[in-house]
Short mmCIF file of C-alpha atoms in Angstrom, two decimals:
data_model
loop_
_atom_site.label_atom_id
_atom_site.label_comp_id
_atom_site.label_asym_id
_atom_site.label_seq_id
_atom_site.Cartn_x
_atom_site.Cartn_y
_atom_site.Cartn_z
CA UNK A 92 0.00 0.00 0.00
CA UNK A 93 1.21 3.43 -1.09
CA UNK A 94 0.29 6.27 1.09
CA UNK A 95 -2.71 7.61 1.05
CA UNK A 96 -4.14 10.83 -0.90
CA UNK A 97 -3.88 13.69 1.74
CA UNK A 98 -6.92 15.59 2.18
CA UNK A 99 -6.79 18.68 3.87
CA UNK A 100 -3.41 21.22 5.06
CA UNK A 101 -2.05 18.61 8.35
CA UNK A 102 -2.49 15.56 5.65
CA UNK A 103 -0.84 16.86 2.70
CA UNK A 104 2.31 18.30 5.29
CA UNK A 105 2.47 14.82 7.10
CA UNK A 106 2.28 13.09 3.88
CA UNK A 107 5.21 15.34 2.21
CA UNK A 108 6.87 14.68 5.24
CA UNK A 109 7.02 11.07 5.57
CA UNK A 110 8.42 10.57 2.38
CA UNK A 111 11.75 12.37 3.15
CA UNK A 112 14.34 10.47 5.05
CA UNK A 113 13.56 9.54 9.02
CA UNK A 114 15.05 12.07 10.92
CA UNK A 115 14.10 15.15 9.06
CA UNK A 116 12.51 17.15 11.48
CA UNK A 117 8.82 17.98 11.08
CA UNK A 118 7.52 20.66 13.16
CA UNK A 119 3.84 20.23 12.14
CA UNK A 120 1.11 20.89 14.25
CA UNK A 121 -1.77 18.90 14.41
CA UNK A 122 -3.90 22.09 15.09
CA UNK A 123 -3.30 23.25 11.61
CA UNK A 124 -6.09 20.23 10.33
CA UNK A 125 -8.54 21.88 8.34
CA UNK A 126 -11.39 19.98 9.36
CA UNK A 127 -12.42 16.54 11.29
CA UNK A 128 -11.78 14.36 7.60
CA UNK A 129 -7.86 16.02 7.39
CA UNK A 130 -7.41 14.79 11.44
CA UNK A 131 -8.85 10.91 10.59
CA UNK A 132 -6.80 10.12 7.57
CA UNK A 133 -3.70 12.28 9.06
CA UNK A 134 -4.01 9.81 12.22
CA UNK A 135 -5.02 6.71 10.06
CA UNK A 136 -1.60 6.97 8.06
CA UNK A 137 0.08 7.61 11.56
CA UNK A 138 -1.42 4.18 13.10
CA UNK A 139 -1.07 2.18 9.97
CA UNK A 140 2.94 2.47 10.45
CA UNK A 141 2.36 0.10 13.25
CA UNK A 142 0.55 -2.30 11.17
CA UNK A 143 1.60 -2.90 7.80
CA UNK A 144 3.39 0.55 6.75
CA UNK A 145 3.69 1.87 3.13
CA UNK A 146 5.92 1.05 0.10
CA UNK A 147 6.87 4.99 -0.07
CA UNK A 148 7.82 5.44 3.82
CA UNK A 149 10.42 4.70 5.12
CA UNK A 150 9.70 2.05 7.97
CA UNK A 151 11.72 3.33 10.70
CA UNK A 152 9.19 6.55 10.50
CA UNK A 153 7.26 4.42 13.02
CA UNK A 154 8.97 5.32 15.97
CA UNK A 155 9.93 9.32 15.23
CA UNK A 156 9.16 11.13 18.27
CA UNK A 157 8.03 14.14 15.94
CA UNK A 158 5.62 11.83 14.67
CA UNK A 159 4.65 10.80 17.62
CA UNK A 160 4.13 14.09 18.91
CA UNK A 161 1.63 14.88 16.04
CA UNK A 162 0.30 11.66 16.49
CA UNK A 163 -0.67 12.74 20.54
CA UNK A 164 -1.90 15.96 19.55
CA UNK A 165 -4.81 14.26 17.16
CA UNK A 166 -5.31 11.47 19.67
CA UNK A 167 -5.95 14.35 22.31
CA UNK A 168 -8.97 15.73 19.63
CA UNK A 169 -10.23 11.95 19.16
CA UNK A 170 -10.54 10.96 23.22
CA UNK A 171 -11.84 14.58 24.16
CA UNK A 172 -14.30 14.12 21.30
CA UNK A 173 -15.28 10.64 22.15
CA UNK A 174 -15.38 11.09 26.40
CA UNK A 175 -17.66 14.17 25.80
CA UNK A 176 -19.96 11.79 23.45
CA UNK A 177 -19.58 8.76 26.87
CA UNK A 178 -20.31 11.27 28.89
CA UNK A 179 -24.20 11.73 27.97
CA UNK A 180 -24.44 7.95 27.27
CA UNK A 181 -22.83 6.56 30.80
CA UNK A 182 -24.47 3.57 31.80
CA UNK A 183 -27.27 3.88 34.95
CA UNK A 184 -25.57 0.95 36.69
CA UNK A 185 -27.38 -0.03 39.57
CA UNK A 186 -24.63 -1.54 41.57
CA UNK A 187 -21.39 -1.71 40.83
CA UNK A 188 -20.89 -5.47 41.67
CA UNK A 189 -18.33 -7.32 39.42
CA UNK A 190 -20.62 -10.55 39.41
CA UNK A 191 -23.19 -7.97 37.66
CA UNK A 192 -20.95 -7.05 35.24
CA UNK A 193 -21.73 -9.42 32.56
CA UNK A 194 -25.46 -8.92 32.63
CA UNK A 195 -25.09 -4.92 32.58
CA UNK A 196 -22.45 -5.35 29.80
CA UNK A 197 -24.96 -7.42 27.76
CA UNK A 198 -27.90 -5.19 28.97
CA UNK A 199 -26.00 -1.87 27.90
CA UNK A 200 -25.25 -2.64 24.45
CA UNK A 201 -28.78 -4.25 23.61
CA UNK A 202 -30.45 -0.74 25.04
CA UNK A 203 -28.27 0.70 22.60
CA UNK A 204 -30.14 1.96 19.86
CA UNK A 205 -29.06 2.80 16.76
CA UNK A 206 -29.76 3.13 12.92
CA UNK A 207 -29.22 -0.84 11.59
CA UNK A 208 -27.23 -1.30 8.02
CA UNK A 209 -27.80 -4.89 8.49
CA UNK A 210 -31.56 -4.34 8.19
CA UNK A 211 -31.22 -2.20 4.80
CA UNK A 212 -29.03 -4.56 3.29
CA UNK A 213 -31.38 -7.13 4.26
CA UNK A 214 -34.43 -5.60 2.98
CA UNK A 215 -33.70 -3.00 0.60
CA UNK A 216 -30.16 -2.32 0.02
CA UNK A 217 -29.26 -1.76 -4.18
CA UNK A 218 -26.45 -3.76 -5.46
CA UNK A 219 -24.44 -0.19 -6.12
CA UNK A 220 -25.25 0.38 -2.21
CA UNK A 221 -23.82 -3.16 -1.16
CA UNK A 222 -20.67 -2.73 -3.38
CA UNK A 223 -20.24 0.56 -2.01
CA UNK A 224 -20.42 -1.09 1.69
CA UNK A 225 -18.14 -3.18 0.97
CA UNK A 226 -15.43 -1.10 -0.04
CA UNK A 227 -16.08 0.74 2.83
CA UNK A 228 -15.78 -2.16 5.66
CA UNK A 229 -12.71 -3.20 3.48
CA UNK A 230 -10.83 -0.82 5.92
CA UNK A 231 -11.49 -2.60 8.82
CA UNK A 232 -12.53 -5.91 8.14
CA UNK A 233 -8.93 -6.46 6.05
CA UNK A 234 -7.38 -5.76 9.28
CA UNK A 235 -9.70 -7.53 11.81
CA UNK A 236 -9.01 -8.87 14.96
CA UNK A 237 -5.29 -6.86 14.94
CA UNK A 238 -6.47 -3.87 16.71
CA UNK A 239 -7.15 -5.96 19.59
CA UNK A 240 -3.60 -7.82 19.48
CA UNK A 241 -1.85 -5.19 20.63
CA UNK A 242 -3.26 -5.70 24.04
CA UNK A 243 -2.29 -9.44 24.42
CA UNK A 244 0.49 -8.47 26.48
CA UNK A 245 -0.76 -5.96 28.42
CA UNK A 246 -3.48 -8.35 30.39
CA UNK A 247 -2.80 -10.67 33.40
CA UNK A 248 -2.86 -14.73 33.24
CA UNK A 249 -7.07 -15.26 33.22
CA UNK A 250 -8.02 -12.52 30.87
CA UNK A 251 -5.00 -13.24 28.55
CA UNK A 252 -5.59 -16.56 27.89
CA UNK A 253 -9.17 -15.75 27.34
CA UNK A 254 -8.71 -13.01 24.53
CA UNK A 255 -5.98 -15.53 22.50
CA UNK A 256 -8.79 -18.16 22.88
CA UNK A 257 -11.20 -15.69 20.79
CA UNK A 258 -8.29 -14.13 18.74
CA UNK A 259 -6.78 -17.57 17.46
CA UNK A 260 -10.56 -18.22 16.02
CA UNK A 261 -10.55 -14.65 14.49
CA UNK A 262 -6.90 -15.87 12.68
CA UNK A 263 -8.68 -18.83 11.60
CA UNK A 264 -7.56 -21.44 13.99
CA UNK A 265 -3.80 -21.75 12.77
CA UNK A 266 -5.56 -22.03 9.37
CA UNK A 267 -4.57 -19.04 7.00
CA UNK A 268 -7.71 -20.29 4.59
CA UNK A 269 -10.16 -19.48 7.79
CA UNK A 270 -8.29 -16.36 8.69
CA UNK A 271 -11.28 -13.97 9.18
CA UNK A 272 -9.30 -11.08 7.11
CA UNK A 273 -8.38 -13.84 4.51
CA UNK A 274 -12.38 -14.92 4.42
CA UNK A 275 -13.13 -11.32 3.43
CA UNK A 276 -10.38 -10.90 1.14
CA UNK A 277 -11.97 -13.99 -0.87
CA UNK A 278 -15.49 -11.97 -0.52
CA UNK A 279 -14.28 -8.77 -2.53
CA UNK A 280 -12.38 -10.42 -4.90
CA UNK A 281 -15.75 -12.76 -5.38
CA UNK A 282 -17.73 -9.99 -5.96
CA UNK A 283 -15.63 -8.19 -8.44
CA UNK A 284 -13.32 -5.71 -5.91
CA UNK A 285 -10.24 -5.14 -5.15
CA UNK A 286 -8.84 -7.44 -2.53
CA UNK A 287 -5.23 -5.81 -1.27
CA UNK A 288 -4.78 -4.08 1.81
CA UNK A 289 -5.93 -0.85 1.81
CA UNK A 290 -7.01 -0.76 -1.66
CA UNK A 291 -10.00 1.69 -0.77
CA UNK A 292 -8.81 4.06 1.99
CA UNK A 293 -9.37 6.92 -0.85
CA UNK A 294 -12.70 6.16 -0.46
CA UNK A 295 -13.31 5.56 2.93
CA UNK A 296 -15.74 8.17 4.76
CA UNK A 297 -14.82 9.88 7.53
CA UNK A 298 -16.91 8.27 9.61
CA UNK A 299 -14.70 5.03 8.61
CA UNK A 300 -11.97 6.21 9.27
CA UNK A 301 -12.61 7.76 12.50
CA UNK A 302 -13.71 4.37 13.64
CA UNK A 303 -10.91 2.75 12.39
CA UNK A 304 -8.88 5.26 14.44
CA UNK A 305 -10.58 4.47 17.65
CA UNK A 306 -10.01 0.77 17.71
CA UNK A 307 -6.31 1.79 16.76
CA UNK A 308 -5.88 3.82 19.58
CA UNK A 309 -7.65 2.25 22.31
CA UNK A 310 -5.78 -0.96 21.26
CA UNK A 311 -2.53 0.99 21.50
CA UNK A 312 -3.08 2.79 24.84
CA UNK A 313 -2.18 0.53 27.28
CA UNK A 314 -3.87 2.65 29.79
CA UNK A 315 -7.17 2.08 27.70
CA UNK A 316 -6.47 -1.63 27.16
CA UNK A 317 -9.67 -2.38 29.76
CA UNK A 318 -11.58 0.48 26.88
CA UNK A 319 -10.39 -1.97 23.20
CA UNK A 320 -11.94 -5.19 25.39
CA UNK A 321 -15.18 -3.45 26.15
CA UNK A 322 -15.09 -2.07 22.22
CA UNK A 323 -14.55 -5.61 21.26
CA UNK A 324 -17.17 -7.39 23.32
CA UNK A 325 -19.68 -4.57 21.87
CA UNK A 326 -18.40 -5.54 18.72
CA UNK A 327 -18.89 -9.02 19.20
CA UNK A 328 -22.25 -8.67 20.60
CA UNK A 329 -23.53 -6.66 17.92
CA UNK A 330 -22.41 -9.01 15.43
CA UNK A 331 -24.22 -12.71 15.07
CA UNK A 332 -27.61 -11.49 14.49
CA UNK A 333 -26.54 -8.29 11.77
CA UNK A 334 -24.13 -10.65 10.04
CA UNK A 335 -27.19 -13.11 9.50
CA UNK A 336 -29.35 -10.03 7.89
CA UNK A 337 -26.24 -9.03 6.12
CA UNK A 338 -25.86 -12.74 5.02
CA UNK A 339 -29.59 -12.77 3.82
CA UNK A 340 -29.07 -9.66 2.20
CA UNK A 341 -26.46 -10.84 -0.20
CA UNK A 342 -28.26 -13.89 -1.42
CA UNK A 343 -31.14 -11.65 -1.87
CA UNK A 344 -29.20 -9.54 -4.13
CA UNK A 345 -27.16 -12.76 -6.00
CA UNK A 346 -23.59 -11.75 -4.56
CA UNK A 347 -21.47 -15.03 -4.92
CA UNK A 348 -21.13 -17.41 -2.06
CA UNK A 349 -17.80 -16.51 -0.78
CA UNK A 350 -19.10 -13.05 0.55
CA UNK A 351 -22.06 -14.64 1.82
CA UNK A 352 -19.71 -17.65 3.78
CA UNK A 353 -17.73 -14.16 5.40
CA UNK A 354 -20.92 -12.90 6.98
CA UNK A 355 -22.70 -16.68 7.50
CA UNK A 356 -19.07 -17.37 9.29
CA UNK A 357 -19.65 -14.38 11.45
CA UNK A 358 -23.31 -15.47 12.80
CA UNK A 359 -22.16 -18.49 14.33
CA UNK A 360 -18.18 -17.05 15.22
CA UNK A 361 -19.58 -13.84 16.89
CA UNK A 362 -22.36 -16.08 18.91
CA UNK A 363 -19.42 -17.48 21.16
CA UNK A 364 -17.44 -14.51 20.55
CA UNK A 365 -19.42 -12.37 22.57
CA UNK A 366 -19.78 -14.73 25.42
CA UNK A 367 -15.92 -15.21 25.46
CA UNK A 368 -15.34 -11.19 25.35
CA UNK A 369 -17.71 -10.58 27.75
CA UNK A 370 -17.35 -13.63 30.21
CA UNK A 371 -13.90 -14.19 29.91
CA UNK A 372 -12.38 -11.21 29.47
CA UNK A 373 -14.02 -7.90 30.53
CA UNK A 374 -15.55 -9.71 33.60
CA UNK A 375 -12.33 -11.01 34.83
CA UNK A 376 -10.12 -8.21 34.04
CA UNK A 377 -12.44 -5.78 36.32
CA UNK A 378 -12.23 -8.58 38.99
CA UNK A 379 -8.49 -8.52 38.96
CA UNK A 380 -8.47 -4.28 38.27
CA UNK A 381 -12.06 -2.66 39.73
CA UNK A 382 -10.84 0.54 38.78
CA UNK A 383 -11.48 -0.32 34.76
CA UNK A 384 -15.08 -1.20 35.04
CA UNK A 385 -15.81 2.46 33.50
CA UNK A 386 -13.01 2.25 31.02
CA UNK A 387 -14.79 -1.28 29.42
CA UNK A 388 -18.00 1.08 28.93
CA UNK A 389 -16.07 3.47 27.16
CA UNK A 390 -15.20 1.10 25.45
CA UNK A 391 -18.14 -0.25 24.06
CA UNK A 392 -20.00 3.25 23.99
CA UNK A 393 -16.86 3.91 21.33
CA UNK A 394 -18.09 0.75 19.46
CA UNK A 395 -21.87 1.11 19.14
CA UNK A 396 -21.34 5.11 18.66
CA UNK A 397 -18.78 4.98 15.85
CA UNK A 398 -20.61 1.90 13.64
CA UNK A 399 -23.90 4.18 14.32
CA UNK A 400 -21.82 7.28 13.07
CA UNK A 401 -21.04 5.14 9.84
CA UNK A 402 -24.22 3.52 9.16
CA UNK A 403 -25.97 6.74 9.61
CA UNK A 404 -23.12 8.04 7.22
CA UNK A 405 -23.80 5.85 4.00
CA UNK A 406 -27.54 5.88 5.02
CA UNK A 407 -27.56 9.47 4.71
CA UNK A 408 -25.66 9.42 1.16
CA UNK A 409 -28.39 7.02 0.15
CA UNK A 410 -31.19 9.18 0.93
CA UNK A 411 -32.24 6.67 3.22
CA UNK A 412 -33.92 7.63 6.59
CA UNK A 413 -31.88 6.05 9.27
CA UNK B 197 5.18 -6.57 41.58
CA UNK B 198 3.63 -8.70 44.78
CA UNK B 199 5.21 -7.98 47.95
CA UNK B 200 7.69 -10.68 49.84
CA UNK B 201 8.07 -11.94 53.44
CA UNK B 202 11.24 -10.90 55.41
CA UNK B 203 12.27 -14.24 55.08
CA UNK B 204 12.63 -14.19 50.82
CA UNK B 205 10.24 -17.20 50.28
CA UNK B 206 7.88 -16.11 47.51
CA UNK B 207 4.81 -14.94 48.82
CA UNK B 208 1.86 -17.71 47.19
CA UNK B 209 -0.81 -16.44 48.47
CA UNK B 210 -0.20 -12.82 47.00
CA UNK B 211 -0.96 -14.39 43.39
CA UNK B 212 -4.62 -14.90 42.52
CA UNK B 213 -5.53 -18.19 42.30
CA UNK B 214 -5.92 -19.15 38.58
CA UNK B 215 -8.28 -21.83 37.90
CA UNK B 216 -8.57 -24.32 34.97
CA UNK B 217 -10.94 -23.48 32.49
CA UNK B 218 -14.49 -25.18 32.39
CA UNK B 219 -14.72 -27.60 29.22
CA UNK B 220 -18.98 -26.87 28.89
CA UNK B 221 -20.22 -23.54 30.18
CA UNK B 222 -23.96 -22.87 30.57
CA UNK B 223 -24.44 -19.27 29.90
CA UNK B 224 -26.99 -17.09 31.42
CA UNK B 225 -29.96 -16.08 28.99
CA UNK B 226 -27.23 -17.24 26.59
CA UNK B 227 -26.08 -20.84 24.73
CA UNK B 228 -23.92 -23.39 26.59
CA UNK B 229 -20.41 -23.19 25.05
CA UNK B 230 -18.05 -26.20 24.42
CA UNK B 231 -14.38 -26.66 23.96
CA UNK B 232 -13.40 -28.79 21.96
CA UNK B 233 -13.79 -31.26 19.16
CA UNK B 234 -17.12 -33.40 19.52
CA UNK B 235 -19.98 -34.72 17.71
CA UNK B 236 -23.36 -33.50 18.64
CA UNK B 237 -26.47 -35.32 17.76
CA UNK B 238 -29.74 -33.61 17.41
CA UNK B 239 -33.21 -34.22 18.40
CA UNK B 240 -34.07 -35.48 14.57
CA UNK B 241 -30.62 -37.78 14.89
CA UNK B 242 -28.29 -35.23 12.75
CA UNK B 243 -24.93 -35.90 13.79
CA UNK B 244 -22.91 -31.94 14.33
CA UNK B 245 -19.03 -32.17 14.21
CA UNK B 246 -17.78 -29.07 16.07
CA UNK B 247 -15.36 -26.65 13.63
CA UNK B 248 -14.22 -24.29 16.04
CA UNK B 249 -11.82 -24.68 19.63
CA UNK B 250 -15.19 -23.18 21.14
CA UNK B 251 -19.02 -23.85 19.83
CA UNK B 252 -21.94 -21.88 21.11
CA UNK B 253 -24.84 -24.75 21.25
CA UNK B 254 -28.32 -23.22 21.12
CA UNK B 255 -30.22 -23.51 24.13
CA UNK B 256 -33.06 -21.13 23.51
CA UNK B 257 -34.37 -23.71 20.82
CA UNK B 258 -34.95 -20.84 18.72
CA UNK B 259 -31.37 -20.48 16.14
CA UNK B 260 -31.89 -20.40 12.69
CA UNK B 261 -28.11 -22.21 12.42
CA UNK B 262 -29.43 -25.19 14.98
CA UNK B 263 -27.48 -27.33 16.99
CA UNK B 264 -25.28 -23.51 17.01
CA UNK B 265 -26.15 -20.98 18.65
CA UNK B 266 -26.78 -17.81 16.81
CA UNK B 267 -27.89 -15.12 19.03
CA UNK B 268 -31.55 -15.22 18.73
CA UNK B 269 -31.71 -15.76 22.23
CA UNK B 270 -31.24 -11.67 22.43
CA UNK B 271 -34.50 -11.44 20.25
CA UNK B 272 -36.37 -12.94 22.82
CA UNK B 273 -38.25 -11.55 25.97
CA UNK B 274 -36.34 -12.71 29.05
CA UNK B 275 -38.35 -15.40 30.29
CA UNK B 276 -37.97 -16.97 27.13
CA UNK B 277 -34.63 -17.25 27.45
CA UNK B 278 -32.76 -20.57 28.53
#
């Protein structure tokens, strides 16, 4: 993947930067961002040099502390922005008893309500719209399951061994042909896209980006590690029975079978998923550290409220009411 | 880092007690899960090989994906729920 087309003042001076030798000082500010789409792709380029970098910077980029520095002051925008959103959507927890944890966890993210893609795609979606979905979730989905790898280490004995449980079944079970990314890759090429990494980050909203962006840096905090386990037990919970509409969608529409098989995988995947995310490793990890019971909220407030910001997003550019 | 007696033995008790993990878990309002590889046989006599380390079995009655559990249970009102 090449780097990205900049889009606004801070992306085009980051971009020009990073392709000059590491070292070179930059002495960008990330206040100089034009607008909230120059701040998302600006940070998305920053995190992806963590994950799989770009064939026109210069790897050792990663670890500049003048990238790093403009890296903090967008990640300062992002967690004001998404603590003032928490902060009207707190949970009304009735006690605050670990052994209630689950159950509130569970009980949180179902009161959640929010516009449904899933539903559209099953019911009324175009063709055009489901392509353009697609390319959309490409951003994520080719990258699944890494966000929350960077916390592996970060977790003590009980909840550890619980999230590599989950994450070797998102990695396909030691099989690359199951890997979930690997599953979707097979999807877009199936249905006529483009299959490499990154091939659509042009593209990709805002509103995709942004939520790529949160996952990246609550999975890179390790202060906010308790935060990417509560985003990925919403995720998980929020998955079998949308992946099932999605899956019914498809077929409905005549996309081939190997796009279908992603979303038919997730139904049945995301079913023990959530009880594993939840159970195993949110539940335990506030047992061990009481203090992060509020941070695995976050957490999943940053999940529900980002995939709501994007399906309200494309809905929107569909002229479809949400 | 957990603290140590005078005396330098490690102190055991300071570590939390870690406990294996349960092969079949019933889960509240939710599907029992299983670890492992094992055949299930349904109430018709359909034999279910596991794919996964860890199945969700349905226990709701209600999955569309039967003997697998996949999520309906949440569709339900809460008695309903196993």
């Amino acid at each position: 993947m090449r780097l990205p087309k900049a889009r606004g003042t801070l992306s085009e001076q980051l971009f020009t930067a990073l392709r000059e030798e590491p070292g070179t000082p930059v002495t960008i500010d990330a206040a100089v961002a034009d607008d909230a789409e120059d701040r998302a792709i600006a940070l998305w380029a920053s995190y992806e040099l963590h994950y799989r970098g770009f064939e026109d910077v210069d790897d050792r980029w990663e670890w500049s502390p003048d990238l790093l520095r403009v890296r903090a002051g967008l990640e300062e925008v992002l967690e004001a922005d998404l603590r003032e959103r928490y902060a009207a959507h707190r949970p009304d927890r009735t006690s605050d008893r670990v052994e209630d944890l689950a159950k509130d966890l569970f009980d949180y993210v179902a009161a959640h309500d929010g516009p449904s893609m899933a539903r559209h795609v099953q019911t009324d979606a175009t063709e055009a719209q489901v392509m353009e979905l697609l390319r959309q979730k490409s951003v994520y989905h080719l990258k699944e399951a890494d966000p929350s790898a960077w916390v592996v280490p970060r977790l003590p004995t009980g909840p550890k061994a619980a999230l590599m449980e989950l994450q070797f079944d998102e990695y396909g079970d030691g099989n690359p042909a199951r890997l979930h990314q690997h599953l979707f890759e097979r999807g877009l090429e199936a249905a006529g896209l483009r299959s490499e990494y990154g091939a659509y980050v042009d593209e990709a909203a805002t509103t995709v980006l942004e939520a790529n962006n949160v996952q990246s840096f609550l999975g890179l905090h390790r202060r906010l590690r308790a935060a990417s386990l509560g985003h990925l037990a919403a995720f998980e919970a929020t998955s079998s029975i949308p992946s099932r509409r999605m899956a019914q969608g498809l077929e409905r529409l005549g996309f081939p079978d190997e796009i279908v098989e992603y979303y038919r995988e997730h139904v049945e995947a995301d079913a023990v998923h959530e009880q594993l995310a939840v159970r195993d490793i949110c539940v335990p990890l506030v047992e061990l550290e009481p203090h992060l019971a509020d941070d695995v909220f976050l957490g999943a407030f940053a999940c529900l409220d980002t995939e709501d910001r994007q399906a309200r997003d494309l809905l929107a550019r569909w002229g479809v009411a949400a | 880092m957990s603290a140590q007696p005078a005396d330098g033995t490690p102190d055991v008790a300071a570590r939390p007690v870690v406990e294996e993990r349960p092969t079949i878990v019933m889960c509240p309002e939710g599907p029992m899960l299983l670890r492992g590889d094992a055949v299930i046989e349904d109430a018709e006599g359909n034999r279910h090989r596991t794919t996964r380390p860890v199945s969700a079995v349905c226990r709701c009655n209600k999955s569309a994906t039967k003997p697998w559990c996949d999520g309906t249970h949440k569709l339900l009102p809460k008695k309903l729920r196993p």
